[in-house]
């Protein structure tokens, strides 16, 4: 097969591993710099141009779209979809997953366990918003943050009020969430490919920090997940419409709670921690599922 990897940088670990794994399985792999792909939308025959030439003959595309280029990246991916190329994850599912609030709304519709979460616009509603999620301590999150940036723990009601007021004053959309203290600064990353959790790891925040992100100094270790956690991760990926997803779960004293669903989960942490050849499993998944003109949303929505 001829497979495109939409990525800004061929040297990134995940991109490199996917290209390597694809070539090892006999595929033609091409990394396409997301921001250098441009499109002809008006014609009857949708096209993508790259460095002066039309891209042709691709069977599948692996989107590795960074959070900072979501809008443009999803437009390029949608164009691939309209050309009938099989996307590892669909553009619609990726844009959904990039908005934390929209994601939680979709997950709640499917009855998936979530931390109690509130969203409001007016500063007048702050006191009730805080009560709604059970009072302080609570977590405040910028809707489009990543890597732990824009995630704040407020220990007291007063602190929560002032931080929420500040974000609202800056016209920054935030959500307010119950703090799952018993998770102890740890979460579980379940790596979903198709209908399987193919690898999972525990991430533990460094001392004095509640965010377990590896970018914030967290450390990863092997973990055996429970059947309930496995089921929750699979249901969450399905609810988002993602074929490949990193589902992050908090262990609360009333069962697994999904915190977020990542549509471009990194391979480095999970491969080095678990020893699994995740890239190879992803390529196998593409081999099994890639058919022309399969995008369910056909680039719409
Ligand atoms: P990001 O997209 O920036 O990674 P997350 O929502 O994943 O944002 O939050 C970052 C980290 O903060 C999580 O990995 C987790 O360790 C911690 N965290 C987030 N929400 C909660 C919560 N409600 N209770 C306890 N810890 C949380
Ligand atoms: Mg996260």
Tab-separated table of N, CA, C and O in Angstrom, residues 65-173:
chain	number	residue	atom	x	y	z
A	65	UNK	N	-1.589	15.060	13.770
A	65	UNK	CA	-1.819	16.500	13.710
A	65	UNK	C	-1.629	17.111	15.093
A	65	UNK	O	-2.360	16.770	16.021
A	66	UNK	N	-0.664	17.985	15.212
A	66	UNK	CA	-0.386	18.634	16.490
A	66	UNK	C	-1.524	19.569	16.882
A	66	UNK	O	-2.241	20.080	16.018
A	67	UNK	N	-1.664	19.782	18.192
A	67	UNK	CA	-2.773	20.600	18.693
A	67	UNK	C	-2.749	22.011	18.112
A	67	UNK	O	-3.795	22.615	17.892
A	68	UNK	N	-1.550	22.527	17.820
A	68	UNK	CA	-1.472	23.910	17.349
A	68	UNK	C	-1.892	24.041	15.883
A	68	UNK	O	-2.086	25.157	15.402
A	69	UNK	N	-1.998	22.934	15.166
A	69	UNK	CA	-2.389	23.030	13.756
A	69	UNK	C	-3.671	22.229	13.466
A	69	UNK	O	-3.896	21.796	12.343
A	70	UNK	N	-4.508	22.087	14.497
A	70	UNK	CA	-5.721	21.273	14.359
A	70	UNK	C	-6.584	21.725	13.179
A	70	UNK	O	-7.016	20.915	12.364
A	71	UNK	N	-6.811	23.034	13.085
A	71	UNK	CA	-7.741	23.533	12.067
A	71	UNK	C	-7.243	23.217	10.661
A	71	UNK	O	-7.934	22.592	9.858
A	72	UNK	N	-5.996	23.601	10.378
A	72	UNK	CA	-5.462	23.368	9.035
A	72	UNK	C	-5.286	21.871	8.775
A	72	UNK	O	-5.631	21.356	7.710
A	73	UNK	N	-4.773	21.169	9.769
A	73	UNK	CA	-4.532	19.729	9.631
A	73	UNK	C	-5.808	18.959	9.330
A	73	UNK	O	-5.822	18.070	8.473
A	74	UNK	N	-6.891	19.325	10.004
A	74	UNK	CA	-8.154	18.622	9.763
A	74	UNK	C	-8.691	18.932	8.366
A	74	UNK	O	-9.305	18.081	7.729
A	75	UNK	N	-8.426	20.142	7.884
A	75	UNK	CA	-8.857	20.490	6.518
A	75	UNK	C	-8.111	19.625	5.503
A	75	UNK	O	-8.697	19.112	4.545
A	76	UNK	N	-6.804	19.436	5.711
A	76	UNK	CA	-6.013	18.602	4.795
A	76	UNK	C	-6.513	17.151	4.855
A	76	UNK	O	-6.729	16.500	3.832
A	77	UNK	N	-6.746	16.685	6.075
A	77	UNK	CA	-7.205	15.301	6.245
A	77	UNK	C	-8.564	15.099	5.566
A	77	UNK	O	-8.813	14.084	4.904
A	78	UNK	N	-9.459	16.098	5.726
A	78	UNK	CA	-10.784	16.035	5.107
A	78	UNK	C	-10.654	15.928	3.591
A	78	UNK	O	-11.387	15.213	2.932
A	79	UNK	N	-9.668	16.622	3.058
A	79	UNK	CA	-9.446	16.580	1.613
A	79	UNK	C	-9.015	15.166	1.192
A	79	UNK	O	-9.491	14.639	0.201
A	80	UNK	N	-8.123	14.549	1.986
A	80	UNK	CA	-7.750	13.148	1.719
A	80	UNK	C	-9.007	12.264	1.737
A	80	UNK	O	-9.182	11.391	0.899
A	81	UNK	N	-9.872	12.509	2.718
A	81	UNK	CA	-11.092	11.704	2.845
A	81	UNK	C	-11.965	11.858	1.595
A	81	UNK	O	-12.505	10.886	1.083
A	82	UNK	N	-12.062	13.091	1.104
A	82	UNK	CA	-12.887	13.320	-0.089
A	82	UNK	C	-12.284	12.668	-1.319
A	82	UNK	O	-12.990	12.344	-2.262
A	83	UNK	N	-10.963	12.468	-1.285
A	83	UNK	CA	-10.298	11.764	-2.390
A	83	UNK	C	-10.437	10.243	-2.242
A	83	UNK	O	-9.909	9.488	-3.050
A	84	UNK	N	-11.116	9.821	-1.178
A	84	UNK	CA	-11.359	8.390	-0.994
A	84	UNK	C	-10.256	7.657	-0.259
A	84	UNK	O	-10.260	6.435	-0.173
A	85	UNK	N	-9.282	8.399	0.302
A	85	UNK	CA	-8.165	7.771	1.008
A	85	UNK	C	-8.617	7.384	2.428
A	85	UNK	O	-9.272	8.181	3.101
A	86	UNK	N	-8.260	6.189	2.867
A	86	UNK	CA	-8.667	5.716	4.193
A	86	UNK	C	-7.888	6.446	5.294
A	86	UNK	O	-6.660	6.391	5.332
A	87	UNK	N	-8.583	7.138	6.210
A	87	UNK	CA	-7.875	7.815	7.297
A	87	UNK	C	-7.803	6.902	8.527
A	87	UNK	O	-8.800	6.277	8.881
A	88	UNK	N	-6.640	6.855	9.173
A	88	UNK	CA	-6.519	6.055	10.398
A	88	UNK	C	-7.509	6.573	11.437
A	88	UNK	O	-8.175	5.807	12.114
A	89	UNK	N	-7.599	7.892	11.577
A	89	UNK	CA	-8.656	8.544	12.352
A	89	UNK	C	-9.319	9.563	11.454
A	89	UNK	O	-8.636	10.256	10.686
A	90	UNK	N	-10.640	9.682	11.547
A	90	UNK	CA	-11.347	10.628	10.688
A	90	UNK	C	-11.218	12.058	11.204
A	90	UNK	O	-11.135	12.285	12.410
A	91	UNK	N	-11.247	13.007	10.252
A	91	UNK	CA	-11.079	14.416	10.604
A	91	UNK	C	-12.125	14.867	11.632
A	91	UNK	O	-11.803	15.602	12.572
A	92	UNK	N	-13.343	14.416	11.468
A	92	UNK	CA	-14.414	14.840	12.375
A	92	UNK	C	-14.119	14.370	13.802
A	92	UNK	O	-14.292	15.123	14.767
A	93	UNK	N	-13.647	13.128	13.910
A	93	UNK	CA	-13.352	12.581	15.240
A	93	UNK	C	-12.183	13.332	15.871
A	93	UNK	O	-12.171	13.575	17.086
A	94	UNK	N	-11.208	13.733	15.056
A	94	UNK	CA	-10.063	14.470	15.604
A	94	UNK	C	-10.514	15.840	16.101
A	94	UNK	O	-10.176	16.247	17.209
A	95	UNK	N	-11.327	16.546	15.307
A	95	UNK	CA	-11.743	17.871	15.799
A	95	UNK	C	-12.580	17.763	17.061
A	95	UNK	O	-12.434	18.581	17.962
A	96	UNK	N	-13.429	16.737	17.134
A	96	UNK	CA	-14.184	16.528	18.379
A	96	UNK	C	-13.258	16.363	19.569
A	96	UNK	O	-13.447	16.943	20.624
A	97	UNK	N	-12.232	15.517	19.391
A	97	UNK	CA	-11.383	15.152	20.528
A	97	UNK	C	-10.547	16.341	21.001
A	97	UNK	O	-10.059	16.343	22.119
A	98	UNK	N	-10.378	17.356	20.150
A	98	UNK	CA	-9.534	18.494	20.528
A	98	UNK	C	-10.250	19.489	21.432
A	98	UNK	O	-9.634	20.407	21.955
A	99	UNK	N	-11.546	19.321	21.567
A	99	UNK	CA	-12.306	20.198	22.452
A	99	UNK	C	-12.710	19.360	23.660
A	99	UNK	O	-13.525	18.445	23.558
A	100	UNK	N	-12.107	19.646	24.807
A	100	UNK	CA	-12.324	18.813	25.996
A	100	UNK	C	-13.792	18.762	26.401
A	100	UNK	O	-14.273	17.726	26.838
A	101	UNK	N	-14.477	19.881	26.267
A	101	UNK	CA	-15.867	19.926	26.707
A	101	UNK	C	-16.762	19.103	25.782
A	101	UNK	O	-17.572	18.293	26.223
A	102	UNK	N	-16.563	19.310	24.479
A	102	UNK	CA	-17.350	18.571	23.495
A	102	UNK	C	-17.129	17.065	23.665
A	102	UNK	O	-18.057	16.267	23.595
A	103	UNK	N	-15.879	16.683	23.923
A	103	UNK	CA	-15.559	15.267	24.130
A	103	UNK	C	-16.340	14.718	25.317
A	103	UNK	O	-16.946	13.664	25.235
A	104	UNK	N	-16.303	15.454	26.436
A	104	UNK	CA	-16.991	14.955	27.629
A	104	UNK	C	-18.495	14.848	27.389
A	104	UNK	O	-19.140	13.918	27.856
A	105	UNK	N	-19.040	15.793	26.626
A	105	UNK	CA	-20.476	15.723	26.325
A	105	UNK	C	-20.794	14.466	25.526
A	105	UNK	O	-21.777	13.777	25.793
A	106	UNK	N	-19.941	14.140	24.560
A	106	UNK	CA	-20.163	12.928	23.759
A	106	UNK	C	-20.035	11.676	24.618
A	106	UNK	O	-20.801	10.729	24.486
A	107	UNK	N	-19.055	11.685	25.516
A	107	UNK	CA	-18.845	10.513	26.378
A	107	UNK	C	-20.009	10.353	27.360
A	107	UNK	O	-20.458	9.246	27.633
A	108	UNK	N	-20.499	11.474	27.881
A	108	UNK	CA	-21.578	11.389	28.870
A	108	UNK	C	-22.840	10.842	28.211
A	108	UNK	O	-23.607	10.102	28.818
A	109	UNK	N	-23.028	11.183	26.946
A	109	UNK	CA	-24.195	10.679	26.213
A	109	UNK	C	-24.201	9.142	26.164
A	109	UNK	O	-25.231	8.517	26.080
A	110	UNK	N	-22.987	8.566	26.198
A	110	UNK	CA	-22.886	7.100	26.146
A	110	UNK	C	-22.797	6.492	27.544
A	110	UNK	O	-22.499	5.304	27.701
A	111	UNK	N	-22.993	7.325	28.555
A	111	UNK	CA	-23.005	6.813	29.923
A	111	UNK	C	-21.633	6.369	30.430
A	111	UNK	O	-21.540	5.526	31.325
A	112	UNK	N	-20.572	6.938	29.883
A	112	UNK	CA	-19.210	6.581	30.315
A	112	UNK	C	-18.847	7.388	31.571
A	112	UNK	O	-19.172	8.575	31.652
A	113	UNK	N	-18.207	6.753	32.546
A	113	UNK	CA	-17.851	7.424	33.796
A	113	UNK	C	-16.916	8.608	33.562
A	113	UNK	O	-15.899	8.479	32.896
A	114	UNK	N	-17.267	9.762	34.133
A	114	UNK	CA	-16.478	10.987	33.956
A	114	UNK	C	-16.393	11.714	35.291
A	114	UNK	O	-17.291	11.589	36.117
A	115	UNK	N	-15.341	12.523	35.499
A	115	UNK	CA	-15.361	13.381	36.683
A	115	UNK	C	-16.499	14.397	36.508
A	115	UNK	O	-16.759	14.824	35.387
A	116	UNK	N	-17.174	14.759	37.603
A	116	UNK	CA	-18.252	15.757	37.517
A	116	UNK	C	-17.652	17.056	36.974
A	116	UNK	O	-16.639	17.545	37.485
A	117	UNK	N	-18.261	17.596	35.928
A	117	UNK	CA	-17.660	18.724	35.213
A	117	UNK	C	-18.695	19.804	34.953
A	117	UNK	O	-19.829	19.495	34.585
A	118	UNK	N	-18.314	21.055	35.157
A	118	UNK	CA	-19.239	22.165	34.919
A	118	UNK	C	-18.668	23.164	33.932
A	118	UNK	O	-17.450	23.259	33.752
A	119	UNK	N	-19.564	23.914	33.297
A	119	UNK	CA	-19.161	24.897	32.287
A	119	UNK	C	-20.128	26.064	32.388
A	119	UNK	O	-21.340	25.857	32.468
A	120	UNK	N	-19.624	27.272	32.447
A	120	UNK	CA	-20.503	28.430	32.560
A	120	UNK	C	-19.891	29.608	31.836
A	120	UNK	O	-18.687	29.613	31.530
A	121	UNK	N	-20.708	30.594	31.561
A	121	UNK	CA	-20.203	31.777	30.855
A	121	UNK	C	-20.104	32.999	31.760
A	121	UNK	O	-19.135	33.744	31.728
A	122	UNK	N	-21.136	33.160	32.603
A	122	UNK	CA	-21.223	34.411	33.343
A	122	UNK	C	-20.550	34.335	34.714
A	122	UNK	O	-20.768	33.381	35.467
A	123	UNK	N	-19.777	35.354	35.059
A	123	UNK	CA	-19.154	35.393	36.383
A	123	UNK	C	-20.199	35.299	37.508
A	123	UNK	O	-19.900	34.798	38.585
A	124	UNK	N	-21.447	35.733	37.230
A	124	UNK	CA	-22.499	35.654	38.248
A	124	UNK	C	-22.780	34.214	38.672
A	124	UNK	O	-23.293	33.974	39.762
A	125	UNK	N	-22.481	33.275	37.799
A	125	UNK	CA	-22.810	31.880	38.076
A	125	UNK	C	-21.680	31.098	38.735
A	125	UNK	O	-21.806	29.892	38.978
A	126	UNK	N	-20.569	31.780	39.035
A	126	UNK	CA	-19.406	31.064	39.573
A	126	UNK	C	-19.701	30.332	40.889
A	126	UNK	O	-19.371	29.151	41.012
A	127	UNK	N	-20.338	30.986	41.871
A	127	UNK	CA	-20.542	30.268	43.137
A	127	UNK	C	-21.316	28.963	42.953
A	127	UNK	O	-20.942	27.916	43.487
A	128	UNK	N	-22.389	29.011	42.127
A	128	UNK	CA	-23.185	27.804	41.937
A	128	UNK	C	-22.409	26.765	41.122
A	128	UNK	O	-22.530	25.552	41.353
A	129	UNK	N	-21.604	27.250	40.180
A	129	UNK	CA	-20.783	26.348	39.359
A	129	UNK	C	-19.842	25.543	40.259
A	129	UNK	O	-19.693	24.323	40.116
A	130	UNK	N	-19.254	26.237	41.233
A	130	UNK	CA	-18.326	25.574	42.158
A	130	UNK	C	-19.083	24.537	42.998
A	130	UNK	O	-18.626	23.410	43.164
A	131	UNK	N	-20.258	24.916	43.472
A	131	UNK	CA	-21.073	23.967	44.256
A	131	UNK	C	-21.465	22.751	43.423
A	131	UNK	O	-21.470	21.622	43.908
A	132	UNK	N	-21.791	23.006	42.150
A	132	UNK	CA	-22.238	21.938	41.253
A	132	UNK	C	-21.229	20.794	41.148
A	132	UNK	O	-21.595	19.639	41.023
A	133	UNK	N	-19.940	21.141	41.158
A	133	UNK	CA	-18.927	20.084	41.020
A	133	UNK	C	-18.427	19.615	42.394
A	133	UNK	O	-17.417	18.928	42.487
A	134	UNK	N	-19.132	20.028	43.446
A	134	UNK	CA	-18.819	19.506	44.783
A	134	UNK	C	-17.885	20.387	45.595
A	134	UNK	O	-17.364	19.949	46.620
A	135	UNK	N	-17.657	21.622	45.152
A	135	UNK	CA	-16.825	22.550	45.925
A	135	UNK	C	-15.337	22.278	45.790
A	135	UNK	O	-14.921	21.378	45.057
A	136	UNK	N	-14.528	23.066	46.518
A	136	UNK	CA	-13.072	22.918	46.455
A	136	UNK	C	-12.651	21.698	47.281
A	136	UNK	O	-13.397	21.306	48.192
A	137	UNK	N	-11.496	21.077	47.006
A	137	UNK	CA	-10.605	21.391	45.888
A	137	UNK	C	-11.218	20.986	44.553
A	137	UNK	O	-11.952	20.017	44.479
A	138	UNK	N	-10.879	21.741	43.520
A	138	UNK	CA	-11.368	21.407	42.187
A	138	UNK	C	-10.324	21.748	41.129
A	138	UNK	O	-9.353	22.457	41.405
A	139	UNK	N	-10.566	21.213	39.942
A	139	UNK	CA	-9.604	21.401	38.854
A	139	UNK	C	-10.241	22.299	37.800
A	139	UNK	O	-11.414	22.135	37.475
A	140	UNK	N	-9.471	23.269	37.312
A	140	UNK	CA	-9.947	24.147	36.248
A	140	UNK	C	-9.121	23.845	35.001
A	140	UNK	O	-7.897	23.702	35.083
A	141	UNK	N	-9.797	23.711	33.870
A	141	UNK	CA	-9.082	23.368	32.625
A	141	UNK	C	-9.466	24.287	31.481
A	141	UNK	O	-10.647	24.478	31.199
A	142	UNK	N	-8.461	24.786	30.797
A	142	UNK	CA	-8.669	25.505	29.550
A	142	UNK	C	-9.125	24.463	28.517
A	142	UNK	O	-8.551	23.382	28.444
A	143	UNK	N	-10.156	24.791	27.740
A	143	UNK	CA	-10.757	23.764	26.870
A	143	UNK	C	-9.797	23.178	25.847
A	143	UNK	O	-9.905	22.019	25.483
A	144	UNK	N	-8.859	23.967	25.342
A	144	UNK	CA	-7.999	23.432	24.294
A	144	UNK	C	-6.544	23.284	24.720
A	144	UNK	O	-5.640	23.313	23.889
A	145	UNK	N	-6.335	23.097	26.020
A	145	UNK	CA	-4.963	22.925	26.505
A	145	UNK	C	-4.436	21.533	26.185
A	145	UNK	O	-5.208	20.616	25.905
A	146	UNK	N	-3.098	21.396	26.200
A	146	UNK	CA	-2.494	20.060	26.093
A	146	UNK	C	-1.273	20.021	26.992
A	146	UNK	O	-0.775	21.059	27.419
A	147	UNK	N	-0.789	18.826	27.233
A	147	UNK	CA	0.432	18.589	27.997
A	147	UNK	C	0.380	19.230	29.379
A	147	UNK	O	1.380	19.695	29.913
A	148	UNK	N	-0.814	19.271	29.937
A	148	UNK	CA	-0.972	19.763	31.298
A	148	UNK	C	-0.998	21.268	31.440
A	148	UNK	O	-1.278	21.791	32.513
A	149	UNK	N	-0.726	21.985	30.341
A	149	UNK	CA	-0.730	23.444	30.420
A	149	UNK	C	-2.181	23.909	30.435
A	149	UNK	O	-2.996	23.444	29.642
A	150	UNK	N	-2.522	24.799	31.341
A	150	UNK	CA	-3.915	25.251	31.440
A	150	UNK	C	-4.753	24.358	32.323
A	150	UNK	O	-5.972	24.434	32.293
A	151	UNK	N	-4.119	23.490	33.100
A	151	UNK	CA	-4.839	22.654	34.074
A	151	UNK	C	-4.377	23.085	35.465
A	151	UNK	O	-3.190	23.011	35.779
A	152	UNK	N	-5.323	23.601	36.261
A	152	UNK	CA	-4.970	24.212	37.538
A	152	UNK	C	-5.747	23.555	38.676
A	152	UNK	O	-6.951	23.333	38.545
A	153	UNK	N	-5.065	23.254	39.761
A	153	UNK	CA	-5.745	22.711	40.947
A	153	UNK	C	-5.986	23.856	41.931
A	153	UNK	O	-5.049	24.559	42.313
A	154	UNK	N	-7.258	24.064	42.291
A	154	UNK	CA	-7.572	25.108	43.266
A	154	UNK	C	-7.976	24.437	44.563
A	154	UNK	O	-8.962	23.698	44.609
A	155	UNK	N	-7.222	24.726	45.615
A	155	UNK	CA	-7.425	24.023	46.891
A	155	UNK	C	-8.616	24.566	47.669
A	155	UNK	O	-9.254	23.854	48.419
A	156	UNK	N	-8.895	25.867	47.505
A	156	UNK	CA	-9.974	26.459	48.307
A	156	UNK	C	-11.026	27.122	47.420
A	156	UNK	O	-10.767	27.433	46.253
A	157	UNK	N	-12.199	27.325	48.014
A	157	UNK	CA	-13.304	27.982	47.314
A	157	UNK	C	-12.879	29.372	46.814
A	157	UNK	O	-13.134	29.740	45.673
A	158	UNK	N	-12.176	30.096	47.684
A	158	UNK	CA	-11.744	31.466	47.330
A	158	UNK	C	-10.802	31.452	46.134
A	158	UNK	O	-10.936	32.238	45.193
A	159	UNK	N	-9.822	30.531	46.180
A	159	UNK	CA	-8.848	30.435	45.075
A	159	UNK	C	-9.578	30.082	43.785
A	159	UNK	O	-9.331	30.685	42.732
A	160	UNK	N	-10.515	29.125	43.883
A	160	UNK	CA	-11.254	28.701	42.686
A	160	UNK	C	-12.005	29.889	42.093
A	160	UNK	O	-11.934	30.143	40.890
A	161	UNK	N	-12.691	30.647	42.964
A	161	UNK	CA	-13.442	31.808	42.486
A	161	UNK	C	-12.562	32.791	41.744
A	161	UNK	O	-12.895	33.226	40.631
A	162	UNK	N	-11.399	33.110	42.326
A	162	UNK	CA	-10.565	34.119	41.655
A	162	UNK	C	-9.966	33.604	40.355
A	162	UNK	O	-9.862	34.354	39.394
A	163	UNK	N	-9.572	32.314	40.333
A	163	UNK	CA	-8.984	31.791	39.087
A	163	UNK	C	-10.051	31.750	37.980
A	163	UNK	O	-9.794	32.145	36.843
A	164	UNK	N	-11.271	31.307	38.343
A	164	UNK	CA	-12.335	31.251	37.324
A	164	UNK	C	-12.633	32.659	36.808
A	164	UNK	O	-12.739	32.889	35.602
A	165	UNK	N	-12.722	33.607	37.748
A	165	UNK	CA	-12.972	35.005	37.354
A	165	UNK	C	-11.898	35.507	36.404
A	165	UNK	O	-12.179	36.166	35.403
A	166	UNK	N	-10.656	35.167	36.720
A	166	UNK	CA	-9.531	35.632	35.891
A	166	UNK	C	-9.635	35.063	34.477
A	166	UNK	O	-9.512	35.804	33.495
A	167	UNK	N	-9.892	33.762	34.375
A	167	UNK	CA	-10.007	33.153	33.042
A	167	UNK	C	-11.174	33.765	32.273
A	167	UNK	O	-11.072	34.070	31.089
A	168	UNK	N	-12.310	33.952	32.974
A	168	UNK	CA	-13.477	34.529	32.296
A	168	UNK	C	-13.153	35.936	31.810
A	168	UNK	O	-13.523	36.321	30.700
A	169	UNK	N	-12.451	36.688	32.631
A	169	UNK	CA	-12.056	38.051	32.265
A	169	UNK	C	-11.182	38.063	31.024
A	169	UNK	O	-11.210	39.002	30.225
A	170	UNK	N	-10.400	37.014	30.842
A	170	UNK	CA	-9.509	36.926	29.678
A	170	UNK	C	-10.216	36.313	28.465
A	170	UNK	O	-9.588	36.038	27.450
A	171	UNK	N	-11.526	36.064	28.622
A	171	UNK	CA	-12.347	35.445	27.569
A	171	UNK	C	-11.812	34.072	27.180
A	171	UNK	O	-11.871	33.645	26.035
A	172	UNK	N	-11.249	33.401	28.162
A	172	UNK	CA	-10.704	32.065	27.935
A	172	UNK	C	-11.756	31.043	28.383
A	172	UNK	O	-12.210	31.104	29.516
A	173	UNK	N	-12.155	30.151	27.479
A	173	UNK	CA	-13.144	29.141	27.861
A	173	UNK	C	-12.520	28.079	28.756
A	173	UNK	O	-11.498	27.493	28.413
